[in-house]
XYZ file of C-alpha atoms in Angstrom:
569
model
C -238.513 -18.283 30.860
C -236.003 -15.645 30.933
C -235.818 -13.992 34.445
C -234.208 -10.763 35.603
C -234.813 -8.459 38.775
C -234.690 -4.470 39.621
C -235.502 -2.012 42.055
C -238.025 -0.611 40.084
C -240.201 -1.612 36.939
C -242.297 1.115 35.097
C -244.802 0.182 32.309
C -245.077 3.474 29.937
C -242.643 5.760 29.099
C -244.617 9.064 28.529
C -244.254 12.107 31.521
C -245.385 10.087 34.282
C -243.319 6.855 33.246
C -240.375 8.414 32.719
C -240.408 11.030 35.418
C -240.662 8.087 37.699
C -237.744 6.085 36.582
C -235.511 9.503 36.274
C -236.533 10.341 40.019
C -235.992 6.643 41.084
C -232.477 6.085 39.264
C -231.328 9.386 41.074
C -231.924 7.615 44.590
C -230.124 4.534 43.064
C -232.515 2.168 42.841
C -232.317 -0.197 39.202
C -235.111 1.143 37.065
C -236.681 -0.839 33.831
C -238.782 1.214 31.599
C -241.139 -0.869 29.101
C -242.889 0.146 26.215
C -245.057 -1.714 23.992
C -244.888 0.623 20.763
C -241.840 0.709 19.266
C -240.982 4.246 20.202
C -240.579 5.673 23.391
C -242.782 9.366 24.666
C -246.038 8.442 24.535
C -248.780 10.797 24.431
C -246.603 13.051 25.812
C -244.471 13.074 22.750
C -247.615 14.713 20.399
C -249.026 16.795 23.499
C -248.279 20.972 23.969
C -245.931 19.446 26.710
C -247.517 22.357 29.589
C -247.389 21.267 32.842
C -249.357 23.015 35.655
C -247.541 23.165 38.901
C -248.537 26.299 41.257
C -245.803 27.363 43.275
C -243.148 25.959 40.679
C -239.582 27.643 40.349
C -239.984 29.974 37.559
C -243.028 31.582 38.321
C -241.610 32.177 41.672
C -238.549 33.585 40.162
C -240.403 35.811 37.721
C -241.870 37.904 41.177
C -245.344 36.334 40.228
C -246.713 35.733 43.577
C -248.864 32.556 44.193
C -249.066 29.586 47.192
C -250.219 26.405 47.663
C -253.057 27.509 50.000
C -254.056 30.034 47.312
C -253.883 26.915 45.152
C -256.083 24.812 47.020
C -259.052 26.814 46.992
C -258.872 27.082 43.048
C -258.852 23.244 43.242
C -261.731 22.452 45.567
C -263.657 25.486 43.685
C -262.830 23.352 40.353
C -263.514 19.773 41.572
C -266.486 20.555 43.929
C -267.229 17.473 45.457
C -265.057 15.079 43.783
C -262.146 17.339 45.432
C -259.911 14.440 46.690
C -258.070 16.689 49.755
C -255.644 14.106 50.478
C -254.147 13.956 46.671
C -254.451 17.487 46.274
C -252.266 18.621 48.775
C -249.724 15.899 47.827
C -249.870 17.307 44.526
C -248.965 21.293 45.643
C -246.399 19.948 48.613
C -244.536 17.995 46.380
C -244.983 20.110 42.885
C -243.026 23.079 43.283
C -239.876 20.242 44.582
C -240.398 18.387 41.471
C -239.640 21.057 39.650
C -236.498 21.913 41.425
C -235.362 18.367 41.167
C -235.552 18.223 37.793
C -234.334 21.697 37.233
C -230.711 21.114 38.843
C -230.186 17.140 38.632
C -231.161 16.399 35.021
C -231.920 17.644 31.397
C -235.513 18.658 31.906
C -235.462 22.719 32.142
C -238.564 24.683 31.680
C -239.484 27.666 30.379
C -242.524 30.160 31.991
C -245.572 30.900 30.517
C -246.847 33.913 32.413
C -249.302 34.753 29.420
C -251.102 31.138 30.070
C -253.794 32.320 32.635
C -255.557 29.542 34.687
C -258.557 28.382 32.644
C -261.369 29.532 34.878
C -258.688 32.970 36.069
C -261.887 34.642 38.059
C -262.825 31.779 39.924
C -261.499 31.589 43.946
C -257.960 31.086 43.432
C -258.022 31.476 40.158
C -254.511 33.172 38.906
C -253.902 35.463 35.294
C -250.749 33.453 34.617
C -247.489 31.559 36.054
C -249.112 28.108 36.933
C -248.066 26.709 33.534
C -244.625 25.753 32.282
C -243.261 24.260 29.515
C -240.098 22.055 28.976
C -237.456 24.650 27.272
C -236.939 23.577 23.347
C -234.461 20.706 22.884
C -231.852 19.780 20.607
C -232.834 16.805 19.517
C -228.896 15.523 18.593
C -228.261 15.407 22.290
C -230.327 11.545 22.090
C -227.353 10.966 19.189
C -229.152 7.272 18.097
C -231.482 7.264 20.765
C -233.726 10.213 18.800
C -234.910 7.470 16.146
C -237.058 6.013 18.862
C -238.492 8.903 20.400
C -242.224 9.219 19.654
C -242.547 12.058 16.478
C -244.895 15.190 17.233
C -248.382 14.908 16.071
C -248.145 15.577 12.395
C -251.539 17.644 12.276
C -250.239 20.494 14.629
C -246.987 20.698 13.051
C -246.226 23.232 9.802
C -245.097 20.346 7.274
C -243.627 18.277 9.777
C -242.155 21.228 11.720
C -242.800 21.790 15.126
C -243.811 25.686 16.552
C -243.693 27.031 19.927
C -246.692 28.950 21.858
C -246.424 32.786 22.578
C -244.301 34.983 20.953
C -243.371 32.596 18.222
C -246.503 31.178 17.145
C -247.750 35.175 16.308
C -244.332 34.755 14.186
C -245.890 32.448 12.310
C -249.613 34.537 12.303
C -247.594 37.981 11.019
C -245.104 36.095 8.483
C -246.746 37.932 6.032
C -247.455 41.399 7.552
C -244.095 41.812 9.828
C -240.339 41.825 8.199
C -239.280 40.816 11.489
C -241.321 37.747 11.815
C -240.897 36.520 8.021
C -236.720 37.013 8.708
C -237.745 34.619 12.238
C -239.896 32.076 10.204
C -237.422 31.335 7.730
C -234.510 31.563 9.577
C -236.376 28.294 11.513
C -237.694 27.128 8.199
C -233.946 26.563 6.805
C -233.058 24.943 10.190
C -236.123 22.608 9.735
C -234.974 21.819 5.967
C -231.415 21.220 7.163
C -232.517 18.661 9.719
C -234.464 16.589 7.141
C -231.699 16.812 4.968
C -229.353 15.555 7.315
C -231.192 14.082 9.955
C -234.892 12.673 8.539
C -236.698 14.582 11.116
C -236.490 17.562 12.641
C -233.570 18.322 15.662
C -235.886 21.153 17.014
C -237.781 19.776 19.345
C -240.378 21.846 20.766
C -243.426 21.293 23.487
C -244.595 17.890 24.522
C -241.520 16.152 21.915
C -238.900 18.590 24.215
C -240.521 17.230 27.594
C -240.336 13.446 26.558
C -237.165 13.978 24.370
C -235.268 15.645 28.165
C -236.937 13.130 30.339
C -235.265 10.221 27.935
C -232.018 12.177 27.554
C -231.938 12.188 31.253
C -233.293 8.629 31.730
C -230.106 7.428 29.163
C -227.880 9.453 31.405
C -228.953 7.466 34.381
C -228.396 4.250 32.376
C -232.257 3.198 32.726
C -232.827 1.022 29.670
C -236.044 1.839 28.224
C -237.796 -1.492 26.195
C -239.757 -0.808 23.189
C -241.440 -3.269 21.504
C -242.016 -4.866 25.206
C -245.806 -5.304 26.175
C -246.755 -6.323 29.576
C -248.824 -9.657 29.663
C -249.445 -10.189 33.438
C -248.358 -8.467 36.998
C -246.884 -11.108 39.516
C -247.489 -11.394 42.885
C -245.941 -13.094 45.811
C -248.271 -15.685 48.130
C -249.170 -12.763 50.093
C -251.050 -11.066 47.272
C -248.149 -8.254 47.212
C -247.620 -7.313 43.233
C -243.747 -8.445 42.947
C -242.820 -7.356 38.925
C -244.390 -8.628 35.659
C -244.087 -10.963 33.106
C -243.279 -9.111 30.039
C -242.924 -10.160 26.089
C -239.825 -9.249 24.260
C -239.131 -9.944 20.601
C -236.732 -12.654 21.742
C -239.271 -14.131 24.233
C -241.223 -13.721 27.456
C -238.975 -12.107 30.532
C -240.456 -12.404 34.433
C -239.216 -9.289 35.597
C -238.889 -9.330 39.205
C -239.070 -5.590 41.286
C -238.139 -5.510 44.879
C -239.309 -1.950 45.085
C -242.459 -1.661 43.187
C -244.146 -2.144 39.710
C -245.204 1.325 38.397
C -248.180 1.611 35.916
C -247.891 4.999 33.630
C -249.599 3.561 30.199
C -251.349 6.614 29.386
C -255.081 5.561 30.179
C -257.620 4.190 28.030
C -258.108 7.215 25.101
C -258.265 3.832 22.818
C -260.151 1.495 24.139
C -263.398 1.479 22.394
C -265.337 -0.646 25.019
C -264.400 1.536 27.990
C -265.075 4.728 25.557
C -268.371 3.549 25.394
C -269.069 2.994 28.952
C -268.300 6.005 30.619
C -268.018 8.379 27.248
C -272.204 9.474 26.960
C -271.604 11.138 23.595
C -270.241 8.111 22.332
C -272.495 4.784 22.627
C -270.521 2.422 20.453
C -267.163 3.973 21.144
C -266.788 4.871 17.827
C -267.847 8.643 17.771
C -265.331 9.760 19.858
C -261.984 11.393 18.137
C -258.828 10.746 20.271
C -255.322 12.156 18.829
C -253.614 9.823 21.730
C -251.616 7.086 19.956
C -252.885 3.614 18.924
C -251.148 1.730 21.607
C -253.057 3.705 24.497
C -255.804 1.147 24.860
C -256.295 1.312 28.712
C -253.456 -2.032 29.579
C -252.528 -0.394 33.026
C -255.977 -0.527 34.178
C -256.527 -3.538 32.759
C -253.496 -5.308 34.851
C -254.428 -3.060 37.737
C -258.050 -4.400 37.493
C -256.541 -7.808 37.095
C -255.055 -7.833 40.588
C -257.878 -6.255 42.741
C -257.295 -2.195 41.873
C -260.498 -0.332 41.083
C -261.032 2.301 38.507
C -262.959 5.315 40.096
C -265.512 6.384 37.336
C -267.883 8.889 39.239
C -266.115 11.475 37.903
C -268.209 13.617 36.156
C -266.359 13.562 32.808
C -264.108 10.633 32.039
C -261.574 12.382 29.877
C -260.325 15.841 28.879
C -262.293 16.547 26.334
C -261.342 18.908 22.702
C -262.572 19.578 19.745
C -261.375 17.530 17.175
C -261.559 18.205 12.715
C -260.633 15.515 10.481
C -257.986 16.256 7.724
C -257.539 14.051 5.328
C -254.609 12.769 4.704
C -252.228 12.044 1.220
C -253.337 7.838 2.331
C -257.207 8.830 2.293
C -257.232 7.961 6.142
C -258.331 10.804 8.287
C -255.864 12.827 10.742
C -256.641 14.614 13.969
C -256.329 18.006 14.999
C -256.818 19.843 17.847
C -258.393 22.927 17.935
C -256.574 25.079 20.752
C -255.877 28.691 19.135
C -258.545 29.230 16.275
C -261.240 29.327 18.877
C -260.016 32.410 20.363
C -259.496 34.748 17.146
C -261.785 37.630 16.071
C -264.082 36.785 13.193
C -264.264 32.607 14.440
C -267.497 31.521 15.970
C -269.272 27.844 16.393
C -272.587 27.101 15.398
C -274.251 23.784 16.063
C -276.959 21.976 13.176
C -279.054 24.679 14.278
C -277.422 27.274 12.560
C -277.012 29.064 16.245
C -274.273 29.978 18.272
C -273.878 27.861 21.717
C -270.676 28.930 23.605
C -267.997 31.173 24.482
C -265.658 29.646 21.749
C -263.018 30.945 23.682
C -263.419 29.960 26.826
C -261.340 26.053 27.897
C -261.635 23.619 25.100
C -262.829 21.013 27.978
C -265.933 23.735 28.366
C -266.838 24.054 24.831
C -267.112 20.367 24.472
C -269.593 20.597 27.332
C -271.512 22.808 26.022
C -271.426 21.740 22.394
C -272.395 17.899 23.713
C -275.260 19.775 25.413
C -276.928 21.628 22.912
C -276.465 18.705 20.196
C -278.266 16.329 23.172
C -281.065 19.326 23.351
C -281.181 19.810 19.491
C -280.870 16.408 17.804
C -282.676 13.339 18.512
C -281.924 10.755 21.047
C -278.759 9.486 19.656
C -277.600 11.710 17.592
C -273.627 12.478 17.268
C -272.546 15.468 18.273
C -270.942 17.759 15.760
C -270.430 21.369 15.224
C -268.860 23.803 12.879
C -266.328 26.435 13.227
C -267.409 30.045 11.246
C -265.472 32.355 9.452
C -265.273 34.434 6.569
C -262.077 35.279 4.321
C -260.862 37.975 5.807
C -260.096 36.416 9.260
C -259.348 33.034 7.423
C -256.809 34.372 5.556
C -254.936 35.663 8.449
C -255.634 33.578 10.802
C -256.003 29.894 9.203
C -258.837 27.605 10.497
C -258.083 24.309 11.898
C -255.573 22.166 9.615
C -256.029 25.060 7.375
C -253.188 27.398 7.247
C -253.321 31.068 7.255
C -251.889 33.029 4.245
C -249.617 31.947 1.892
C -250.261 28.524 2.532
C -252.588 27.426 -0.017
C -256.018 25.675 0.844
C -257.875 24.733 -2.664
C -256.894 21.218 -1.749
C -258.656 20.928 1.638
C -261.733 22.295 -0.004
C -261.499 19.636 -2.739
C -261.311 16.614 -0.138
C -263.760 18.033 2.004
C -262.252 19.251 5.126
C -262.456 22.744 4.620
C -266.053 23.787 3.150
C -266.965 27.192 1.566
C -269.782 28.770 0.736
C -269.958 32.339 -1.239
C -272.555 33.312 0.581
C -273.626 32.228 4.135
C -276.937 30.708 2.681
C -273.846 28.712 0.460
C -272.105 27.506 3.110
C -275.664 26.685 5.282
C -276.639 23.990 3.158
C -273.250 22.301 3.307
C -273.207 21.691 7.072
C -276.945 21.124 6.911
C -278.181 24.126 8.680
C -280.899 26.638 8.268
C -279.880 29.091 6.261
C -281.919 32.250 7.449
C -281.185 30.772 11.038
C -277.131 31.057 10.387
C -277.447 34.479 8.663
C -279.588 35.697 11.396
C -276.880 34.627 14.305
C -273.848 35.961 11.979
C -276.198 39.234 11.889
C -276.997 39.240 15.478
C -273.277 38.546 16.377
C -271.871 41.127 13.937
C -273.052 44.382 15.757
C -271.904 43.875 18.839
C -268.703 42.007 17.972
C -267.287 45.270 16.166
C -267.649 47.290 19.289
C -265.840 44.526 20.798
C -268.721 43.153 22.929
C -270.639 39.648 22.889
C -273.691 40.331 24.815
C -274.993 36.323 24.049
C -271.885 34.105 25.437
C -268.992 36.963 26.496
C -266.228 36.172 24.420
C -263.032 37.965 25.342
C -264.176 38.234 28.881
C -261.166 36.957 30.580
C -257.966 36.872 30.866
C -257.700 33.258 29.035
C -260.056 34.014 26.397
C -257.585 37.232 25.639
C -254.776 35.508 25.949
C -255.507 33.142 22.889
C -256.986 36.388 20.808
C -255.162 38.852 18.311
C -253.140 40.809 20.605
C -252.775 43.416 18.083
C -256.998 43.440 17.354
C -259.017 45.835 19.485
C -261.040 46.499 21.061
C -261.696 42.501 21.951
C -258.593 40.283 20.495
C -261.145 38.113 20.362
C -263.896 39.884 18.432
C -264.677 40.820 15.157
C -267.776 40.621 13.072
C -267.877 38.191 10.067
C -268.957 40.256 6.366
C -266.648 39.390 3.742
C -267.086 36.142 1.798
C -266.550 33.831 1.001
C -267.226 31.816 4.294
C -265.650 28.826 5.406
C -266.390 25.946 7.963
C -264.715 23.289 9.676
C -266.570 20.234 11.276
C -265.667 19.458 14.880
C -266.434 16.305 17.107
C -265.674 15.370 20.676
C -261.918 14.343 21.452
C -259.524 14.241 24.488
C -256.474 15.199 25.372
C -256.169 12.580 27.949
C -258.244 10.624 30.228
C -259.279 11.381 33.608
C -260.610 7.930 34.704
C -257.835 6.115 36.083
C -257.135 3.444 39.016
C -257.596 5.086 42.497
C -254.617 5.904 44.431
C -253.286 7.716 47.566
C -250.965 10.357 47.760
C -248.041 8.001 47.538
C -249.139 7.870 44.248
C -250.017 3.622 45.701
C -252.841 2.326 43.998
C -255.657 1.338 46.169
C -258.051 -2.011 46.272
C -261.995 -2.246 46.288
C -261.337 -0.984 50.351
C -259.558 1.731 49.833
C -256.384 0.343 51.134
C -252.872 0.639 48.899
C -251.886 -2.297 47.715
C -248.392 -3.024 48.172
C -245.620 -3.120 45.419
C -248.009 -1.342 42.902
C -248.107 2.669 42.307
C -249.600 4.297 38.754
C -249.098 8.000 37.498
C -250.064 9.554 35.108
C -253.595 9.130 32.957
C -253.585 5.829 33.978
C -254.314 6.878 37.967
C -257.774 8.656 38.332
C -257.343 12.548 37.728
C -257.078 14.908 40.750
C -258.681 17.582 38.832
C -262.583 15.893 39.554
C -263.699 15.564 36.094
C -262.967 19.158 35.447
C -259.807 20.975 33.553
C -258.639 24.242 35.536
C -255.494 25.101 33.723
C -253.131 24.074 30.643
C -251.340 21.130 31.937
C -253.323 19.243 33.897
C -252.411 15.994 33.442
C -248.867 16.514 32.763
C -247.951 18.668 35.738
C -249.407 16.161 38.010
C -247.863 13.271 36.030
C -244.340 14.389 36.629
C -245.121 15.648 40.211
C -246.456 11.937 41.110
C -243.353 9.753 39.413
C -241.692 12.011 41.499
C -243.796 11.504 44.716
C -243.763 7.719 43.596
C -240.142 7.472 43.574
C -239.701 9.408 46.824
C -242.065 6.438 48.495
C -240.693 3.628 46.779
C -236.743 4.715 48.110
C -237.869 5.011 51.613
C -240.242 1.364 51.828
C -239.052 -1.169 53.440
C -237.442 -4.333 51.474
């Protein structure tokens, strides 16, 4: 068997992977990244790409004022008791100096999002905006040959394979049709888009979570780290001592014992695919099956696996085992279904979620990670022992038009087709549209009735929508008085069924604040670290802000890389 040895082996090459190597090449040690899909980005690569990182550089520099204390008591307000103290503050000492690392010694640059308000922004601690950042759009030319193995963005979130920003140009897109200024904007990007397909077979634009893995590889190739794709991980080694020493890996060519003198790192993006651990710890799904995970194929839980298979232990009292979002089902041109995730809709006036019942059951725009909650909880009180969860999203033609609806596009997009296949159902009347998702009719017209009054004055006695600061920041900011309220009249109506996804799990391997993972006594074990989804969340089962598990991904490679440059050989 083939044999070679480094510094440093990492095993994933999403944020947390690849932040890792990037940090660890800058302290010259010899990183190897391996990958067992053939493309390199990982969930990362489909995500938004925010990362949430109090304290971090541009916040600061935009005069919004916020600390790590401040920080700290938003955290333990979020995780209650599974508030691990000793991660946490790891996570804000070391945040705000990942950032500047990677700000002035490689590619990744970030832009601010001081409209992205913490998702819980009147809790203790709780800030209106400047905790989330995003990695700045990226040329995708600057990989030259290299960009044919980075991960593509999740096709269901992208305009006909073309990826769009947050803020200021997604309204771009929402006004196209209303605004000179934003139709000149959308096409100008449009023609780019067309040019890179012509020339290029994908688009050169990269934007959100394809610009944060497309900069971390860009700077990982300008550190000479070789990343392996098609290179699975069979088995960790360890020395007579019990110490993990590297890992026997598989290679199109044959089997290579890699051999690293610092540390074996395990970033491989959690378990979002594993059916058997879905239906352990997932309660809404108890064959595995229900649950809807946009994550990519290869993201079957193998780092906690080969943790697990050398004495680690994966923490699962966490009160929810993944991040969870609702998920619709587009079909697509094969006949297989897609997956989208619903992150703006939610928020719009004239949008609300009913359950089976015909009845309202959340804030719609409050975190998607809440509305799952709740939606898994009123299903569990409604349905029978058993039953799946599911819910529809509400509108009627007026705010569909303008807005869209899930995979289905707002004006002039057309939409006849996603009515013919079945993901987009309408009904001229809401009695019509009732007996398609199998609810009571009188019940739905009665909560569309009881919703309608207040909604115009911009009020939602029932559930508060438009509340906060995040539930605004999602709405119409042109729509008043509530961007997020407005009643629903005009039909037709339309609906969209939702069921439980993620956006990343938060059961993961247990580790310290060296980012080392830990055995069944708590102690780290030496020569093994994980980042990432696949070490247990720091969050507690809970999601406080956009970028949860990618700001603490990147801030733990780089706390991981820190630790493994000062160990001792």
């Amino acid at each position: 068997m083939k044999r070679q040895e480094v510094d440093v082996l990492v095993i994933g090459s999403g944020a947390g992977g690849l932040s890792t190597a990037v940090a660890a090449a800058h302290r010259r040690l010899d990183v190897l990244v391996v990958e067992k899909e053939p493309v390199f980005g990982g969930t990362t690569a489909r995500s938004g790409g925010w990362m949430w990182i109090p304290g971090n550089g541009p916040e600061l520099r935009a005069g919004i004022e916020d600390n790590a204390e401040k920080a700290r008591i938003y955290l333990q307000h979020e995780a209650g008791e599974h508030f691990d103290a000793e991660r946490v503050d790891a996570f804000l000492e070391a945040g705000p100096k990942a950032v500047t690392f990677f700000e002035e010694n490689t590619s990744l640059q970030f832009d601010l999002g001081p409209f992205f308000a913490d998702y819980h922004p009147d809790a203790p601690g709780g800030m209106d905006g400047g905790r989330s950042i995003v990695a700045r759009p990226f040329d995708g030319r600057e990989l030259g040959d290299e960009i044919k193995r980075l991960r593509p963005p999740l096709q269901e979130i992208t305009f006909l394979g073309m990826m769009i920003g947050s803020g200021k140009e997604l309204l771009h897109f929402f006004n196209v049709m209303r605004s000179p200024v934003s139709a000149f904007y959308v096409a100008k990007l449009f023609f780019k888009f067309l040019r890179d397909m012509a020339f290029h077979g994908r688009p050169m634009r990269l934007m959100n979570g394809n610009a944060l893995a497309g900069r971390l590889a860009k700077s990982a190739f300008d550190k000479n780290i070789p990343i392996w794709t098609h290179a699975p991980v069979r088995a960790l080694l360890r020395d007579d001592a019990g110490n993990v020493i590297g890992a026997r890996v598989e290679r199109r060519d044959g089997p290579v014992e890699i051999i690293a003198r610092k540390g074996v790192v395990l970033a491989a993006g959690g378990f979002p695919q594993d059916m058997l651990r879905r239906k352990e710890l997932m309660p809404h799904a108890p064959t595995g099956y229900e649950h809807v995970s946009p994550a990519p194929p290869g993201n079957t839980g193998d780092g906690l696996r080969l943790g697990e298979s050398v004495g680690a232990v994966v923490d699962t009292t966490l009160p929810h085992a993944a991040a969870w979002v609702p998920i619709s089902r587009p079909v697509k041109a094969d006949g297989t279904l897609g997956t989208f995730p619903h992150f703006v809709d939610r928020s719009k006036p004239g949008v609300i979620a009913v359950t089976r019942s015909g009845r309202r059951f959340v804030n719609e725009s409050n975190s998607y990670h809440d509305f799952c909650q709740a939606m898994v909880k009123r299903c569990a009180e409604e349905g029978p022992e058993g039953a799946e969860p599911a819910a529809w999203f509400i509108t009627d033609h007026r705010a569909f038009r303008k807005y869209g609806l899930g995979y289905a596009k707002p004006a002039p997009v057309p939409y006849k087709a996603l009515i013919k296949n079945g993901y987009l159902l309408r009904g001229q009347t809401l009695a019509e549209l009732a007996a398609q998702i199998g609810a009571d009719p009188a019940q739905l017209e009665q909560t569309v009735t009881e919703f309608n009054g207040p909604a115009a004055r911009g009020e939602d006695p029932a559930f508060g929508k438009g509340t906060t600061s995040y539930n605004r920041s999602l709405g119409d900011p042109e729509h008043g008085p509530n961007p997020c309220l407005a009643p629903i009249k005009d039909g037709p109506f339309y609906a969209v069924r939702l069921y439980v996804g993620d956006l990343g799990t938060f059961a993961g391997l247990k580790t310290n604040g060296n980012a080392q993972v830990l055995d069944d006594e708590g102690k780290p074990m030496r020569g093994l670290y994980s980042v990432g989804n696949d070490a247990a969340s720091i969050m507690g089962g809970n999601y406080p802000g956009g970028g949860i598990t990618l700001g603490p991904a990147i801030t733990f490679g780089y706390i991981a890389a820190r630790h493994m440059s000062s160990a001792n050989d």
